[in-house]
Short mmCIF file of C-alpha atoms and ligand atoms in Angstrom, two decimals:
data_model
loop_
_atom_site.label_atom_id
_atom_site.label_comp_id
_atom_site.label_asym_id
_atom_site.label_seq_id
_atom_site.Cartn_x
_atom_site.Cartn_y
_atom_site.Cartn_z
CA MET V 1 88.94 101.18 107.26
CA LEU V 2 86.63 98.35 108.20
CA VAL V 3 87.22 98.86 111.91
CA ASN V 4 85.57 101.71 113.70
CA LEU V 5 85.19 103.02 117.20
CA GLU V 6 81.98 104.67 118.36
CA ILE V 7 81.97 107.12 121.22
CA ASN V 8 78.82 107.13 123.31
CA ARG V 9 78.39 110.76 124.24
CA LYS V 10 75.49 110.19 126.64
CA ASN V 11 77.51 107.71 128.66
CA LEU V 12 80.52 110.00 128.73
CA GLU V 13 78.22 112.69 130.13
CA LYS V 14 76.85 110.20 132.65
CA ASN V 15 80.37 109.47 133.85
CA LEU V 16 81.11 113.16 134.07
CA GLY V 17 78.06 113.55 136.31
CA LYS V 18 79.18 110.69 138.51
CA ILE V 19 82.64 112.21 138.88
CA ARG V 20 81.20 115.64 139.67
CA SER V 21 78.96 114.15 142.35
CA ILE V 22 82.19 113.38 144.25
CA ASN V 23 84.32 116.38 143.30
CA LYS V 24 82.63 119.18 141.41
CA ASN V 25 85.92 120.77 140.40
CA ILE V 26 87.61 118.69 137.79
CA ILE V 27 90.54 118.95 135.48
CA CYS V 28 89.59 116.77 132.53
CA VAL V 29 92.60 114.75 131.48
CA ILE V 30 92.68 114.49 127.70
CA LYS V 31 96.36 113.64 127.41
CA ASP V 32 97.69 111.31 124.74
CA ASN V 33 94.97 112.26 122.31
CA ALA V 34 92.24 111.82 124.91
CA TYR V 35 93.45 108.33 125.75
CA GLY V 36 93.36 107.47 122.07
CA LEU V 37 89.79 108.66 121.48
CA GLY V 38 90.82 111.88 119.71
CA ILE V 39 90.99 115.30 121.32
CA GLU V 40 88.81 116.60 118.47
CA ASN V 41 86.07 114.14 119.53
CA ILE V 42 86.28 114.42 123.30
CA PHE V 43 87.20 118.05 123.97
CA PRO V 44 84.03 119.57 122.39
CA ILE V 45 81.78 117.25 124.41
CA LEU V 46 83.46 118.25 127.65
CA LEU V 47 83.39 121.90 126.66
CA GLU V 48 79.65 121.74 126.02
CA ASN V 49 79.24 120.20 129.45
CA SER V 50 80.78 123.22 131.18
CA CYS V 51 84.27 121.79 131.69
CA ASN V 52 86.82 124.59 131.73
CA TYR V 53 90.02 122.96 132.87
CA PHE V 54 91.96 120.47 130.75
CA ALA V 55 95.17 118.52 131.14
CA VAL V 56 97.22 117.38 128.17
CA ALA V 57 100.56 115.64 127.88
CA TYR V 58 102.28 117.56 125.08
CA ILE V 59 102.46 121.09 123.77
CA GLU V 60 101.00 119.96 120.43
CA GLU V 61 97.85 118.90 122.27
CA ALA V 62 97.54 122.29 123.97
CA ILE V 63 97.95 124.02 120.61
CA LYS V 64 95.27 121.77 119.14
CA ILE V 65 92.83 122.74 121.89
CA ARG V 66 93.46 126.45 121.35
CA GLU V 67 92.90 125.93 117.62
CA ILE V 68 89.60 124.15 118.19
CA LEU V 69 88.55 127.04 120.42
CA LYS V 70 89.53 129.59 117.78
CA ASN V 71 87.50 127.73 115.16
CA PHE V 72 84.52 127.68 117.48
CA GLU V 73 84.83 131.41 117.79
CA LYS V 74 85.10 131.86 114.05
CA GLU V 75 82.06 129.75 113.39
CA LYS V 76 80.22 131.67 116.11
CA LYS V 77 79.36 128.48 117.86
CA LEU V 78 80.53 130.37 120.77
CA ASP V 79 77.70 131.60 122.89
CA PHE V 80 78.31 128.97 125.49
CA LEU V 81 81.93 130.04 125.75
CA LYS V 82 81.17 133.63 126.70
CA ASN V 83 82.76 134.65 129.98
CA ARG V 84 84.50 131.35 130.25
CA GLN V 85 88.21 131.01 130.59
CA ILE V 86 89.51 127.71 129.26
CA LYS V 87 92.61 126.59 131.13
CA ILE V 88 95.14 124.08 129.88
CA MET V 89 97.68 122.31 132.02
CA ALA V 90 100.48 120.20 130.53
CA LEU V 91 101.38 117.13 132.58
CA ASN V 92 104.38 115.86 130.67
CA TYR V 93 107.76 117.45 129.95
CA ILE V 94 107.68 120.47 127.65
CA GLU V 95 111.09 120.85 126.07
CA PRO V 96 112.69 124.29 126.41
CA GLU V 97 112.69 124.70 122.61
CA ASN V 98 108.88 124.61 122.73
CA PHE V 99 108.68 127.21 125.47
CA LYS V 100 107.40 129.99 123.22
CA TYR V 101 104.30 127.95 122.45
CA VAL V 102 103.65 127.72 126.17
CA ILE V 103 103.39 131.49 126.43
CA GLU V 104 101.63 131.96 123.08
CA ASN V 105 98.93 129.45 123.97
CA ASN V 106 98.56 130.31 127.63
CA VAL V 107 99.57 126.86 128.82
CA GLU V 108 100.22 126.05 132.45
CA VAL V 109 103.27 123.80 132.65
CA THR V 110 104.23 121.16 135.16
CA VAL V 111 107.62 121.79 136.76
CA PHE V 112 109.13 118.72 138.34
CA ASN V 113 112.87 119.37 138.71
CA PHE V 114 115.35 122.23 139.05
CA LEU V 115 116.96 121.83 135.66
CA GLN V 116 113.65 122.32 133.95
CA LEU V 117 112.78 125.33 136.10
CA TYR V 118 116.13 127.04 135.40
CA ASP V 119 115.75 126.38 131.66
CA TYR V 120 112.27 127.89 131.58
CA LEU V 121 113.23 130.96 133.62
CA LYS V 122 116.24 131.60 131.43
CA ILE V 123 114.12 131.58 128.27
CA LEU V 124 111.40 133.62 129.92
CA ASP V 125 113.88 136.38 130.71
CA LYS V 126 115.73 136.17 127.42
CA SER V 127 112.74 136.28 125.11
CA PHE V 128 109.81 137.82 126.98
CA GLU V 129 108.81 140.93 128.86
CA ASN V 130 105.96 141.56 131.26
CA THR V 131 105.00 137.94 130.93
CA ALA V 132 103.85 135.45 133.52
CA LEU V 133 104.90 131.84 133.41
CA LYS V 134 102.18 129.72 134.98
CA ILE V 135 103.45 126.60 136.66
CA HIS V 136 102.14 123.64 138.57
CA ILE V 137 104.80 122.36 140.93
CA LYS V 138 104.80 118.60 141.01
CA VAL V 139 106.05 117.00 144.18
CA ASN V 140 107.03 113.40 144.75
CA SER V 141 104.85 111.68 147.31
CA GLY V 142 106.17 108.18 146.71
CA MET V 143 105.73 107.18 143.09
CA ASN V 144 109.26 108.36 142.32
CA ARG V 145 108.43 109.31 138.73
CA LEU V 146 108.33 113.10 138.39
CA GLY V 147 108.38 115.72 141.13
CA PHE V 148 110.50 117.44 143.75
CA ASN V 149 111.42 115.44 146.81
CA GLU V 150 110.57 116.76 150.24
CA SER V 151 114.29 117.39 150.80
CA GLU V 152 114.38 119.76 147.80
CA ILE V 153 111.45 121.95 148.78
CA LEU V 154 113.34 124.53 150.86
CA LYS V 155 115.78 125.06 148.03
CA LEU V 156 112.89 125.34 145.59
CA ILE V 157 111.28 127.97 147.77
CA GLU V 158 114.56 129.90 147.83
CA VAL V 159 114.85 129.75 144.04
CA ILE V 160 111.28 131.01 143.63
CA LYS V 161 111.73 133.82 146.15
CA LYS V 162 114.99 134.89 144.59
CA TYR V 163 113.38 134.98 141.18
CA GLU V 164 110.44 137.02 142.47
CA LYS V 165 112.81 139.49 144.09
CA ASN V 166 115.15 139.98 141.16
CA HIS V 167 112.74 139.90 138.24
CA LYS V 168 110.13 142.57 138.44
CA ASN V 169 109.72 142.31 134.72
CA ASN V 170 108.50 138.77 134.35
CA LYS V 171 106.51 136.79 136.82
CA LEU V 172 106.45 133.23 138.02
CA GLU V 173 102.87 132.37 138.84
CA ILE V 174 102.41 129.25 140.90
CA ILE V 175 99.04 127.81 140.07
CA SER V 176 99.31 124.70 142.19
CA ILE V 177 101.33 122.28 144.24
CA PHE V 178 100.25 118.80 143.25
CA SER V 179 101.17 115.16 143.39
CA HIS V 180 100.00 111.82 142.02
CA VAL V 181 99.14 108.79 144.15
CA SER V 182 100.45 105.51 142.74
CA ASP V 183 98.59 102.74 144.54
CA ALA V 184 95.12 103.91 145.55
CA GLU V 185 93.84 100.46 146.45
CA ASN V 186 96.59 100.00 149.01
CA GLN V 187 95.33 102.00 151.95
CA ILE V 188 98.55 102.07 153.95
CA GLU V 189 100.60 103.15 150.94
CA THR V 190 98.01 105.78 150.02
CA GLU V 191 97.93 107.23 153.50
CA THR V 192 101.73 107.38 153.55
CA GLN V 193 101.74 109.20 150.23
CA VAL V 194 99.02 111.62 151.28
CA GLU V 195 100.94 112.35 154.48
CA LYS V 196 104.05 113.06 152.45
CA TYR V 197 102.09 115.42 150.21
CA GLU V 198 100.61 117.20 153.22
CA LYS V 199 104.03 117.55 154.78
CA ILE V 200 105.38 119.19 151.63
CA ILE V 201 102.34 121.50 151.49
CA LYS V 202 103.08 122.59 155.06
CA ILE V 203 106.60 123.59 154.07
CA PHE V 204 105.17 125.80 151.31
CA ASP V 205 102.54 127.21 153.65
CA LYS V 206 105.22 128.27 156.12
CA SER V 207 107.11 130.16 153.42
CA ASP V 208 106.06 133.38 151.67
CA VAL V 209 105.63 131.59 148.40
CA LYS V 210 102.08 131.96 147.17
CA TYR V 211 100.25 129.28 145.23
CA GLN V 212 96.58 128.92 144.32
CA TYR V 213 95.57 125.29 144.42
CA LYS V 214 96.23 121.81 145.71
CA HIS V 215 95.21 118.64 143.88
CA LEU V 216 95.93 114.99 144.32
CA GLN V 217 93.04 112.89 143.01
CA ALA V 218 93.09 110.93 139.79
CA SER V 219 90.27 108.45 139.08
CA PRO V 220 91.35 105.67 141.48
CA LEU V 221 91.81 107.94 144.51
CA LEU V 222 88.54 109.75 143.72
CA PHE V 223 86.46 106.58 143.54
CA LYS V 224 88.19 104.78 146.39
CA TYR V 225 88.05 107.53 149.01
CA LYS V 226 85.28 109.73 147.62
CA GLU V 227 85.38 113.31 149.00
CA LYS V 228 88.16 112.59 151.45
CA TYR V 229 91.01 113.87 149.29
CA ASN V 230 89.08 116.37 147.17
CA TYR V 231 91.34 119.41 147.77
CA ASP V 232 90.72 121.98 145.00
CA PHE V 233 90.51 119.67 141.99
CA ALA V 234 90.38 116.11 140.78
CA ARG V 235 92.39 115.33 137.65
CA VAL V 236 90.27 112.74 135.92
CA GLY V 237 90.86 110.68 132.81
CA MET V 238 89.99 107.01 132.84
CA ALA V 239 86.64 107.35 134.62
CA LEU V 240 85.42 109.78 131.97
CA TYR V 241 86.08 107.23 129.25
CA GLY V 242 84.29 104.47 131.14
CA MET V 243 87.31 102.62 132.42
CA GLU V 244 86.81 101.22 135.89
CA PRO V 245 89.54 102.70 138.10
CA LEU V 246 89.37 100.09 140.87
CA SER V 247 89.44 96.31 141.01
CA TYR V 248 85.69 96.31 141.69
CA ASP V 249 82.99 97.93 139.55
CA THR V 250 81.90 101.44 140.50
CA GLY V 251 79.09 101.61 137.95
CA LEU V 252 80.69 103.77 135.29
CA ALA V 253 79.04 103.60 131.88
CA ASP V 254 80.78 102.12 128.85
CA VAL V 255 81.79 104.85 126.45
CA ILE V 256 83.27 102.99 123.53
CA THR V 257 82.17 100.35 121.07
CA VAL V 258 84.65 98.87 118.63
CA LYS V 259 83.21 97.16 115.58
CA SER V 260 84.47 95.44 112.48
CA GLN V 261 83.02 92.99 109.99
CA ILE V 262 83.41 89.52 108.60
CA ILE V 263 85.23 89.62 105.29
CA ASN V 264 85.47 85.91 104.54
CA ILE V 265 83.95 82.65 105.71
CA ARG V 266 85.39 79.18 105.10
CA ASN V 267 84.87 75.64 106.25
CA VAL V 268 87.85 73.70 107.58
CA LYS V 269 88.29 70.11 108.70
CA LYS V 270 89.24 68.85 112.15
CA ASN V 271 93.03 69.19 112.68
CA ASP V 272 93.44 71.74 109.89
CA LYS V 273 95.79 74.60 110.73
CA ILE V 274 94.74 78.20 110.57
CA SER V 275 96.66 81.49 110.56
CA TYR V 276 100.47 81.77 110.84
CA GLY V 277 102.53 79.23 112.73
CA SER V 278 101.05 76.17 114.24
CA LYS V 279 99.07 77.50 117.19
CA GLY V 280 95.75 77.41 115.42
CA ILE V 281 94.74 73.82 115.01
CA VAL V 282 90.99 73.35 114.86
CA LYS V 283 89.60 70.67 117.10
CA ARG V 284 86.51 69.87 115.05
CA ASP V 285 85.13 70.48 111.59
CA SER V 286 84.58 74.22 111.74
CA LYS V 287 83.13 77.26 110.09
CA ILE V 288 85.76 79.99 110.39
CA GLY V 289 85.20 83.71 109.93
CA ILE V 290 87.94 86.15 109.03
CA VAL V 291 87.39 89.50 110.73
CA SER V 292 89.05 92.69 109.64
CA VAL V 293 90.78 93.74 112.83
CA GLY V 294 94.35 93.14 113.94
CA TYR V 295 97.28 94.47 115.85
CA ALA V 296 97.76 97.35 113.41
CA HIS V 297 94.40 98.66 114.67
CA GLY V 298 95.45 98.22 118.28
CA PHE V 299 93.90 94.80 118.82
CA GLN V 300 96.87 93.46 120.68
CA LYS V 301 98.77 90.40 119.44
CA GLN V 302 99.05 89.06 123.00
CA ILE V 303 95.29 88.38 122.99
CA GLU V 304 96.00 85.24 120.94
CA ASN V 305 97.61 83.74 124.04
CA SER V 306 94.31 83.75 125.88
CA LEU V 307 92.18 80.70 125.24
CA GLN V 308 89.12 82.65 126.37
CA ALA V 309 89.17 85.60 123.97
CA TYR V 310 86.15 86.12 121.74
CA VAL V 311 84.24 88.66 119.67
CA LEU V 312 80.48 88.98 119.18
CA VAL V 313 78.69 87.85 116.04
CA ASN V 314 74.87 87.85 115.97
CA GLY V 315 75.11 88.73 119.65
CA LYS V 316 76.90 85.48 120.43
CA LYS V 317 80.44 84.68 121.47
CA ALA V 318 82.74 83.70 118.62
CA LYS V 319 86.09 82.52 119.93
CA ILE V 320 89.30 83.90 118.50
CA ILE V 321 91.55 81.12 117.28
CA GLY V 322 95.07 81.04 115.91
CA GLU V 323 97.53 83.88 115.69
CA ILE V 324 96.31 87.46 115.40
CA CYS V 325 97.49 88.99 112.12
CA MET V 326 98.26 92.61 111.31
CA ASP V 327 94.73 93.45 110.17
CA MET V 328 92.78 90.21 110.48
CA ILE V 329 91.73 87.64 113.06
CA PHE V 330 90.14 84.18 112.80
CA VAL V 331 86.99 83.45 114.75
CA ASP V 332 84.98 80.28 115.24
CA LEU V 333 81.49 80.61 113.76
CA THR V 334 80.63 76.91 113.89
CA ASP V 335 77.88 77.31 116.51
CA ILE V 336 76.47 80.55 115.15
CA GLU V 337 73.74 80.39 112.56
CA ASN V 338 72.86 82.72 109.73
CA VAL V 339 76.22 84.42 109.46
CA LYS V 340 77.20 86.05 106.18
CA VAL V 341 80.17 87.93 104.85
CA ASN V 342 79.87 91.66 105.72
CA ASP V 343 78.08 90.90 109.00
CA GLU V 344 78.98 93.16 111.88
CA VAL V 345 81.43 91.96 114.51
CA VAL V 346 81.68 93.61 117.90
CA ILE V 347 85.18 93.67 119.36
CA ILE V 348 84.29 95.79 122.41
CA GLY V 349 80.74 96.52 123.47
CA SER V 350 77.44 94.71 123.11
CA GLN V 351 75.42 93.49 120.14
CA LYS V 352 71.84 92.35 119.64
CA ASN V 353 71.24 88.68 118.87
CA ILE V 354 68.74 87.43 116.29
CA GLU V 355 65.96 87.67 118.89
CA ASN V 356 66.87 91.35 119.18
CA GLU V 357 68.10 90.93 122.74
CA ILE V 358 71.43 91.77 124.28
CA THR V 359 72.87 88.92 126.30
CA GLU V 360 76.61 89.35 125.81
CA LYS V 361 78.97 92.25 126.31
CA ILE V 362 82.74 92.64 125.95
CA THR V 363 84.27 95.28 128.21
CA LEU V 364 87.61 97.04 127.95
CA ARG V 365 88.50 95.40 131.23
CA GLN V 366 87.80 91.96 129.71
CA VAL V 367 89.99 92.63 126.67
CA ALA V 368 92.74 93.97 128.94
CA LYS V 369 92.64 90.73 130.89
CA TRP V 370 92.96 88.66 127.71
CA ALA V 371 95.90 90.79 126.60
CA GLY V 372 97.55 90.63 130.01
CA THR V 373 97.50 94.40 130.38
CA ILE V 374 95.41 97.33 131.69
CA GLN V 375 92.39 99.06 130.16
CA ASP V 376 94.26 102.29 129.39
CA ASP V 377 96.78 100.35 127.34
CA VAL V 378 94.02 98.72 125.28
CA LEU V 379 92.20 102.02 124.75
CA THR V 380 95.21 104.16 123.80
CA LYS V 381 96.26 101.56 121.24
CA PHE V 382 93.02 102.21 119.35
CA SER V 383 94.32 105.70 118.64
CA ALA V 384 94.60 105.09 114.90
CA ILE V 385 91.12 103.64 114.35
CA LYS V 386 88.50 105.76 112.67
CA LYS V 387 86.15 107.32 115.24
CA GLN V 388 82.49 108.22 114.90
C1 LIG J 401 97.05 110.56 133.64
C2 LIG J 401 97.08 111.33 134.86
C3 LIG J 401 95.89 111.59 135.56
C4 LIG J 401 94.57 110.98 135.19
O1 LIG J 401 94.53 109.68 135.73
P1 LIG J 401 93.27 108.72 135.56
O2 LIG J 401 93.59 107.58 136.46
O3 LIG J 401 93.20 108.32 134.13
O4 LIG J 401 92.08 109.47 136.00
C5 LIG J 401 95.97 112.41 136.66
N1 LIG J 401 97.15 112.94 137.06
C6 LIG J 401 98.30 112.70 136.42
C7 LIG J 401 99.55 113.31 136.93
C8 LIG J 401 98.31 111.87 135.31
O5 LIG J 401 99.46 111.63 134.68
#
């Protein structure tokens, strides 16, 4: 593949340090294949930086982590893992048919409604003995996505107590009560949601149900309010990968660079059409470069609607013109000298110019703006690109 994505390990570590300076206890969120960067690339870096707690979306991702750990052990790369317990929490829905993998791989599951809880307990009792199911209870503080409502908490407590009383054989271990804040930059909304969370916590605290931890922060809440809502953990994803969690810059370091190359150069006349359809009419006699990147690589088609979008060639801006194709784009090289086929093109990141200086940079946030979307959406869509 002519497109590749480079992961800057040093900058990832820098971001980790910045996050830890606010909350030293973090659950590293590596869901959805580490936001598209590859669990196999990101997990070892975090592991080597003393991270012990990880959050995934799916059971397959938890299994993958356990496999990586087993291979580490086999290859005796393992000294730094001695006396460390690596915990995995699943944030998304684990279907009952995958329940056995939960137990086999020591995965802590998120429980967010009664149906799911009943299903899990039924399978636990039917197929296991002397086994603990570790759960994180998700409560709804206002996002209305997953989680028990405040009005359901007393019933939930009853269900848990009843289970504890009647099942000496298997155990329900409540690792945490947690929630997710949906609008961190809106202070009134955030405070309302935090209050709701606190209120639910109080109901648990008044009962005999025991749980270990509380956690609320994701990247936006962490960076907006700093230590204020630290609780026991911060669950952090985007900030690790260098995505700015707030509307203003917090100084996170860029972690990814996406590069491709020019595969063809041609001269066209003023008013000639380029690419599919009739959007791409050149306004002057032009030198056009064809770059091997397109929507199949995750470079979103919608970017063609922005008149601002560009890539970097010889460290200079080369505007994208015409429709974005499956694996190619057209860029304007008219004002850039000394360009040849095979030259490197930077899609995200920075590039030296012919004076060996860096004057231009394309951020994930910039590309997201061109595409009319958010950084996470741009990043996760690069999932299929080769990483190095
Ligand atoms: C994805 C996710 C996170 C991580 O959020 P970031 O904003 O990427 O740090 C935390 N908690 C939950 C429940 C999530 O789904």
